[in-house]
Amino acid sequence: MKISSCLLFALLIPVAQAQQPAPDVLVKSISEEVVAILKKDKDIQAGDSKKVVDLIETKVVPHFDFIRMTRIAMARNWRLASPEQQKVLAGEFKTLLVRTYSTAISNYRDQQIDYKPLRAKPEDTEVTVRSEVKPSGSSQPVSIDYEMEKTPDGWKVYDVKVGGVSLVTTYRDTFAGEVREHGVDGLIKSLAAKNRQPERSKAGKA
Amino acid sequence: MAEVKSLCAALLLAGTLGGCATSGGNPADPLEPLNRVVFSFNDAADKAVIKPVARAYRAVLPGIVRTGVSNFFSNLEDIWISVNDVLQGKFQDGIDDFGRVLFNSTFGIAGIFDFASELGFQKHNEDFGQTLGSWGVGSGAYLVLPILGASTIRDGFGLLVDIQADLVFQIDGVPVHTSLYGTRAIANRANLLDASSVIEQAALDKYAFVRDAWLQRRRNLVHDGDPPREREEPDDEPTK
């Protein structure tokens, strides 16, 4: 009994490690899964934004580190926030990013996504996974880069750069301005107010 | 265009004189109060006229026609892009981009079809502002130009040169000139309808969001998609 449980344990360790896919493999498999659902789901194609948000929440969100994203966006003001405020901030920022992401993804048509080979050493704990979306027609491909970190729960995304524009640092000045004028609670309030507004997920309706 | 030029000159002047009248936001944006006024004007003009026309354009014309129109203007741009490649010392890109023009102008029927991209000759994104940037000219203060939108002092100067080199600008005859300008503007705006709906959803303060995204985008373009890494965890030290 004891030997067998030891054996089982010994077997489980490599399995647990093998279950953490490489960062580029992870990004690719999630994207492919989400794209396949987007293409198939009739409600989503009819403009059901709630369903897109649910899809993002279940498939994409678990692979993001929203605490770190919020910390980067807050920059030096992060330390001004109490642990309780930090938690609320990260929650509101997450909601905003999920809604933004679902607006963007609702516009997805049939663009081709290419993944670049990962330039990283096996011991790296921070990597950039690069991809390119090719729109139809002649316009240039748009790069989408995922900044990822290795955590005990597998690789997590802490920033997404679209055409070189960081989704996270783009908020820095807005956040700093809010905190300067209305304090951390003021920022939380305006994030919450923004998140209560109706969604603008249907293309061209904004 | 004379109005645009004198307006630009006035703004550039305001940029040098108004350097001390800061409002305390982004250090790259000392002209924020003035910029915000122009931004609101542009936003209002966009909501009232430009966006509705672009939306109608997208609704009425089939995708294949819209792609043809965009390709036509894109092909004209490629000439100036290849010149900028060369000015930046990227001779291979310059040859490729000029080859794109020759190929698409002939086989692609005046540029309506972009066969060169399908053959693997990817379009590049260059302009004179980027050329100045590659020569080491800093971007200078952020600048919102009337109707033309986000820019910087350097890119505003670059735009003046770009306009001079613009083939559409060279065409004589006001009606042709104006209708080509208008069509190009609407086609470009129509291509950005999806992107602008994302910005509406994303931004708490649309002005600051557009500014910070634009500045990052230009930095990325000047470095051809591979800018030097910035500090990642600035919460341990002051950012400004």
XYZ file of C-alpha atoms in Angstrom:
446
model
C 0.000 0.000 0.000
C 2.668 2.385 1.082
C 4.917 1.545 -1.818
C 2.143 1.905 -4.282
C 1.141 5.314 -2.939
C 4.791 6.339 -3.082
C 4.928 5.163 -6.637
C 1.742 6.946 -7.442
C 3.167 10.129 -5.941
C 6.394 9.740 -7.891
C 4.380 9.285 -11.047
C 2.178 12.279 -10.315
C 4.986 14.816 -10.035
C 6.145 14.629 -13.635
C 2.527 14.482 -14.734
C 1.758 17.687 -12.857
C 4.729 19.353 -14.497
C 3.822 18.082 -17.913
C 0.345 19.511 -17.452
C 1.795 23.010 -17.483
C 2.053 23.674 -21.183
C 4.734 25.925 -22.620
C 3.589 29.571 -22.843
C 3.330 29.686 -26.631
C 1.438 26.391 -26.722
C -0.921 27.696 -24.052
C -1.692 30.959 -25.890
C -2.212 29.156 -29.153
C -4.518 26.510 -27.739
C -6.661 29.041 -25.853
C -6.955 31.292 -28.904
C -7.887 28.405 -31.149
C -10.482 27.181 -28.693
C -12.050 30.640 -28.304
C -12.018 31.306 -32.060
C -13.667 27.950 -32.737
C -16.488 28.794 -30.306
C -16.868 32.317 -31.747
C -17.264 30.880 -35.226
C -19.715 28.203 -34.172
C -21.953 29.936 -31.648
C -25.115 31.339 -33.235
C -26.003 33.547 -30.230
C -22.589 35.208 -30.293
C -22.848 35.859 -34.007
C -26.261 37.415 -33.393
C -24.603 39.848 -30.986
C -25.130 38.234 -27.558
C -22.453 40.156 -25.663
C -23.232 38.425 -22.356
C -22.243 35.135 -23.894
C -18.949 36.554 -25.168
C -18.141 37.835 -21.676
C -18.949 34.397 -20.210
C -16.688 32.777 -22.785
C -13.811 35.107 -21.854
C -14.455 34.585 -18.122
C -14.248 30.810 -18.352
C -11.606 30.283 -21.044
C -9.295 33.300 -20.902
C -9.442 34.941 -17.460
C -7.917 32.004 -15.532
C -4.689 32.512 -17.502
C -4.283 36.202 -16.610
C -2.652 37.759 -13.538
C -4.951 40.709 -12.846
C -3.192 41.710 -9.632
C 0.053 42.242 -11.499
C -1.753 44.031 -14.358
C -3.390 46.409 -11.894
C -0.077 46.959 -10.132
C 1.606 47.933 -13.414
C -1.265 50.266 -14.336
C -1.194 51.870 -10.858
C 2.602 52.255 -10.879
C 3.770 54.077 -7.733
C 0.190 54.683 -6.554
C -0.210 50.954 -5.906
C 1.419 51.434 -2.517
C -1.070 54.157 -1.605
C -3.897 51.629 -1.823
C -4.746 49.460 1.186
C -4.805 45.678 0.610
C -8.612 45.894 0.561
C -8.544 48.703 -2.034
C -5.999 46.774 -4.097
C -8.358 43.823 -4.242
C -11.346 45.926 -5.268
C -9.249 47.803 -7.848
C -7.991 44.597 -9.424
C -11.581 43.312 -9.572
C -12.921 46.427 -11.298
C -9.957 46.616 -13.677
C -10.517 42.969 -14.552
C -14.175 43.633 -15.388
C -13.183 46.581 -17.589
C -10.520 44.579 -19.436
C -12.820 41.596 -19.923
C -15.498 43.860 -21.393
C -12.961 45.587 -23.618
C -11.590 42.258 -24.755
C -15.041 40.939 -25.543
C -15.831 44.097 -27.564
C -12.662 43.563 -29.561
C -13.241 39.873 -30.066
C -16.840 40.396 -31.208
C -15.358 42.245 -34.191
C -13.370 39.170 -35.142
C -14.230 37.947 -38.608
C -12.068 35.422 -40.361
C -8.659 36.920 -39.858
C -5.742 34.572 -39.912
C -3.620 34.392 -36.746
C 0.051 33.453 -37.050
C 2.204 32.523 -34.074
C 5.883 33.387 -34.113
C 8.421 30.896 -32.781
C 9.122 31.494 -29.095
C 12.482 33.108 -28.456
C 13.189 31.996 -24.909
C 15.545 29.843 -22.896
C 14.053 26.925 -20.955
C 14.962 28.548 -17.622
C 13.263 31.878 -18.444
C 10.432 32.849 -16.103
C 9.278 35.825 -18.189
C 8.632 35.467 -21.903
C 6.895 37.266 -24.752
C 4.638 35.193 -26.977
C 4.309 36.932 -30.321
C 1.487 36.557 -32.781
C 0.170 38.410 -35.789
C -3.359 38.898 -36.990
C -3.718 39.282 -40.736
C -6.788 41.307 -41.614
C -8.454 40.649 -44.938
C -7.459 43.013 -47.711
C -4.142 44.723 -47.957
C -3.751 46.339 -44.561
C -0.672 45.421 -42.589
C -0.766 42.565 -40.107
C -1.271 43.679 -36.515
C 1.080 42.241 -33.925
C -0.405 40.884 -30.700
C 2.204 40.146 -28.042
C 1.492 38.436 -24.745
C 3.839 39.190 -21.850
C 3.848 36.103 -19.642
C 5.314 35.017 -16.326
C 5.852 31.569 -14.900
C 3.884 30.924 -11.716
C 3.235 27.781 -9.678
C -0.166 27.602 -11.420
C 1.343 27.665 -14.875
C 2.116 30.542 -17.219
C 0.069 33.695 -16.731
C -0.370 36.698 -19.016
C 0.331 40.077 -17.374
C 0.174 42.332 -20.410
C -1.112 42.268 -23.963
C 0.424 44.560 -26.570
C -1.532 45.269 -29.710
C 0.597 46.863 -32.423
C 3.080 47.757 -29.699
C 0.453 49.414 -27.508
C 0.245 47.944 -24.040
C -3.291 47.406 -22.818
C -2.069 47.905 -19.261
C 0.338 50.865 -19.378
C -2.099 52.822 -21.541
C -4.160 53.207 -18.360
C -1.258 54.549 -16.296
C -1.832 58.253 -16.821
C -5.593 57.942 -16.482
C -5.190 56.085 -13.186
C -2.554 58.519 -11.930
C -4.791 61.473 -12.807
C -7.794 59.996 -10.991
C -5.736 59.176 -7.896
C -4.170 62.646 -7.888
C -7.539 64.359 -8.055
C -9.917 62.037 -6.218
C -7.752 59.508 -4.381
C -7.728 55.736 -4.717
C -11.435 55.554 -3.800
C -12.191 58.049 -6.563
C -10.476 55.791 -9.074
C -12.410 52.776 -7.802
C -15.636 54.770 -8.141
C -15.001 55.825 -11.722
C -13.974 52.295 -12.721
C -17.168 50.942 -11.169
C -19.261 53.609 -12.911
C -17.631 52.755 -16.250
C -18.342 49.076 -15.671
C -22.020 49.769 -15.015
C -22.463 51.423 -18.418
C -24.119 49.284 -21.074
C -21.732 47.362 -23.257
C -20.772 48.424 -26.705
C -19.944 45.063 -28.076
C -21.714 45.167 -31.423
C -19.397 46.381 -34.140
C -20.001 49.921 -35.284
C -22.676 50.627 -32.676
C -20.356 52.653 -30.497
C -3.698 73.177 -47.272
C -2.340 76.643 -46.539
C -4.705 76.845 -43.567
C -3.532 73.521 -42.221
C 0.056 74.647 -42.584
C -0.373 77.940 -40.799
C -2.395 76.223 -38.106
C 0.394 73.691 -37.659
C 2.917 76.488 -37.481
C 0.818 78.236 -34.842
C 0.562 75.061 -32.808
C 4.263 74.368 -33.076
C 4.922 77.888 -31.896
C 2.479 77.412 -29.034
C 4.444 74.274 -28.234
C 7.675 76.146 -27.725
C 6.125 79.112 -25.933
C 3.653 77.236 -23.793
C 6.151 74.781 -22.404
C 5.798 76.052 -18.866
C 2.008 76.151 -18.745
C 1.692 72.506 -17.777
C -1.301 70.913 -16.160
C 0.613 68.221 -14.350
C -0.417 65.128 -16.316
C 1.837 63.275 -18.719
C 5.218 65.042 -19.070
C 5.062 64.283 -22.817
C 1.928 66.448 -23.010
C 2.690 69.984 -21.810
C 0.006 71.337 -24.157
C -2.735 69.258 -22.576
C -5.268 72.082 -22.033
C -5.058 73.194 -25.672
C -4.919 69.615 -26.927
C -8.050 68.703 -24.991
C -9.979 71.514 -26.693
C -8.879 70.353 -30.157
C -9.593 66.747 -29.180
C -13.171 67.574 -28.148
C -13.648 69.462 -31.392
C -12.335 66.497 -33.406
C -14.464 64.089 -31.416
C -17.580 66.180 -32.012
C -16.811 66.450 -35.740
C -16.253 62.709 -35.850
C -19.522 61.907 -34.107
C -21.555 64.399 -36.151
C -20.140 63.883 -39.636
C -17.135 61.665 -40.222
C -18.235 58.512 -38.399
C -21.809 58.498 -39.795
C -20.449 58.912 -43.339
C -17.871 56.166 -42.759
C -20.578 53.897 -41.382
C -22.796 54.552 -44.401
C -19.806 53.881 -46.668
C -19.276 50.555 -44.933
C -22.978 49.676 -45.040
C -23.488 50.541 -48.708
C -20.359 49.238 -50.409
C -19.522 45.538 -50.428
C -16.295 44.521 -48.724
C -14.529 43.726 -51.967
C -15.095 47.266 -53.283
C -13.954 48.830 -50.004
C -10.802 46.719 -50.090
C -10.195 47.868 -53.672
C -10.515 51.524 -52.665
C -8.173 51.077 -49.683
C -5.698 49.186 -51.868
C -5.724 51.943 -54.475
C -4.697 54.594 -51.928
C -2.362 52.218 -50.154
C -0.514 51.615 -53.417
C 0.027 55.355 -53.909
C 1.389 55.539 -50.343
C 3.887 52.777 -51.009
C 5.959 55.092 -53.235
C 6.628 57.510 -50.365
C 7.060 54.575 -47.984
C 9.869 53.205 -50.154
C 11.564 56.627 -50.148
C 11.379 56.672 -46.347
C 12.811 53.138 -46.184
C 15.831 54.390 -48.112
C 16.137 57.542 -45.974
C 16.269 55.247 -42.937
C 18.948 53.083 -44.526
C 16.628 50.103 -45.015
C 17.535 49.515 -48.633
C 16.067 46.042 -48.935
C 12.683 47.284 -47.654
C 12.945 50.208 -50.071
C 13.458 47.871 -53.002
C 10.630 45.610 -51.825
C 8.216 48.485 -51.364
C 9.069 49.987 -54.734
C 8.617 46.537 -56.251
C 5.183 46.413 -54.606
C 4.246 49.654 -56.380
C 5.448 48.417 -59.786
C 3.765 45.064 -59.366
C 0.459 46.265 -57.938
C 0.193 49.222 -60.342
C 0.371 46.878 -63.321
C -0.835 43.397 -62.449
C -2.964 44.786 -59.634
C -4.732 47.203 -62.024
C -3.684 50.630 -60.686
C -3.282 49.167 -57.225
C -6.871 47.966 -56.771
C -5.558 44.488 -56.041
C -2.681 43.909 -53.680
C -1.121 40.830 -55.238
C 2.307 41.732 -53.869
C 1.143 41.012 -50.291
C -0.175 37.646 -51.400
C 3.224 36.887 -52.880
C 4.780 37.590 -49.501
C 5.951 41.172 -50.029
C 4.481 42.603 -46.876
C 3.494 46.253 -46.721
C 5.551 48.421 -44.386
C 4.451 51.349 -42.300
C 6.737 54.358 -42.762
C 6.376 58.115 -42.907
C 8.653 61.097 -42.532
C 7.961 61.432 -38.801
C 9.330 57.907 -38.355
C 12.310 58.751 -40.545
C 13.089 61.718 -38.278
C 12.663 59.393 -35.285
C 15.083 56.860 -36.775
C 17.607 59.683 -37.190
C 17.366 60.255 -33.461
C 14.946 63.191 -33.394
C 12.878 62.985 -30.218
C 9.104 63.132 -30.541
C 8.663 66.441 -28.702
C 5.380 67.448 -27.127
C 2.188 65.564 -27.907
C -0.009 67.505 -30.272
C -3.634 67.039 -31.334
C -4.090 68.466 -34.821
C -7.501 69.696 -35.938
C -9.305 66.893 -37.843
C -6.001 65.063 -38.463
C -5.857 63.997 -34.817
C -3.066 62.686 -32.603
C 0.492 63.734 -33.424
C 3.629 65.183 -31.865
C 5.804 68.171 -32.733
C 8.173 65.878 -34.670
C 5.386 63.964 -36.389
C 3.591 67.242 -37.185
C 6.706 68.394 -39.071
C 6.868 64.944 -40.639
C 3.265 65.297 -41.759
C 4.024 68.589 -43.517
C 6.685 66.778 -45.541
C 4.372 63.781 -46.087
C 1.671 66.105 -47.461
C 4.136 67.642 -49.922
C 5.100 64.159 -51.092
C 1.511 62.938 -51.260
C 0.560 62.073 -54.838
C -3.062 62.948 -54.206
C -1.880 66.404 -53.117
C 0.031 66.820 -56.387
C -3.058 66.348 -58.540
C -4.228 69.610 -60.082
C -7.875 70.499 -60.166
C -9.742 71.184 -56.958
C -12.739 68.856 -57.534
C -10.632 65.751 -58.260
C -8.201 66.622 -55.501
C -10.946 67.176 -52.926
C -12.975 64.103 -53.812
C -9.876 61.884 -53.653
C -8.950 63.368 -50.278
C -12.487 62.875 -49.020
C -12.754 59.310 -50.265
C -9.417 58.402 -48.727
C -10.372 59.939 -45.380
C -13.707 58.125 -45.282
C -12.164 54.812 -46.371
C -9.536 55.135 -43.639
C -12.147 56.033 -41.025
C -14.338 53.096 -42.110
C -11.396 50.750 -41.560
C -11.141 52.068 -38.001
C -14.795 51.713 -36.999
C -14.191 48.513 -35.048
C -11.100 49.895 -33.358
C -12.886 53.044 -32.256
C -15.705 51.016 -30.710
C -13.067 49.191 -28.645
C -11.597 52.513 -27.472
C -15.058 53.733 -26.438
C -15.438 50.614 -24.320
C -11.910 50.667 -22.917
C -11.281 54.273 -21.975
C -12.096 55.967 -18.690
C -10.684 59.201 -20.069
C -10.727 58.905 -23.842
C -8.298 61.800 -24.327
C -5.617 60.278 -22.092
C -6.206 56.773 -23.447
C -5.821 57.842 -27.079
C -2.743 59.938 -26.219
C -0.953 57.192 -24.326
C -1.823 54.552 -26.902
C -0.704 56.826 -29.753
C 2.644 57.669 -28.131
C 3.368 53.962 -27.566
C 2.301 53.151 -31.112
C 4.627 55.747 -32.639
C 7.515 54.596 -30.477
C 6.845 51.063 -31.666
C 6.727 52.136 -35.322
C 9.951 54.164 -35.090
C 11.659 51.019 -33.780
C 9.918 48.828 -36.380
C 8.049 46.783 -33.838
C 10.952 46.142 -31.499
C 11.409 49.111 -29.155
C 13.905 48.892 -26.307
C 12.265 47.446 -23.214
C 10.938 49.860 -20.633
C 10.940 49.337 -16.874
C 8.281 46.807 -16.053
C 7.621 47.243 -12.357
C 7.677 50.939 -11.716
C 5.702 50.697 -8.477
C 8.989 50.554 -6.608
C 10.214 53.811 -8.005
C 8.735 57.055 -9.248
C 7.596 56.825 -12.877
C 8.140 60.408 -13.761
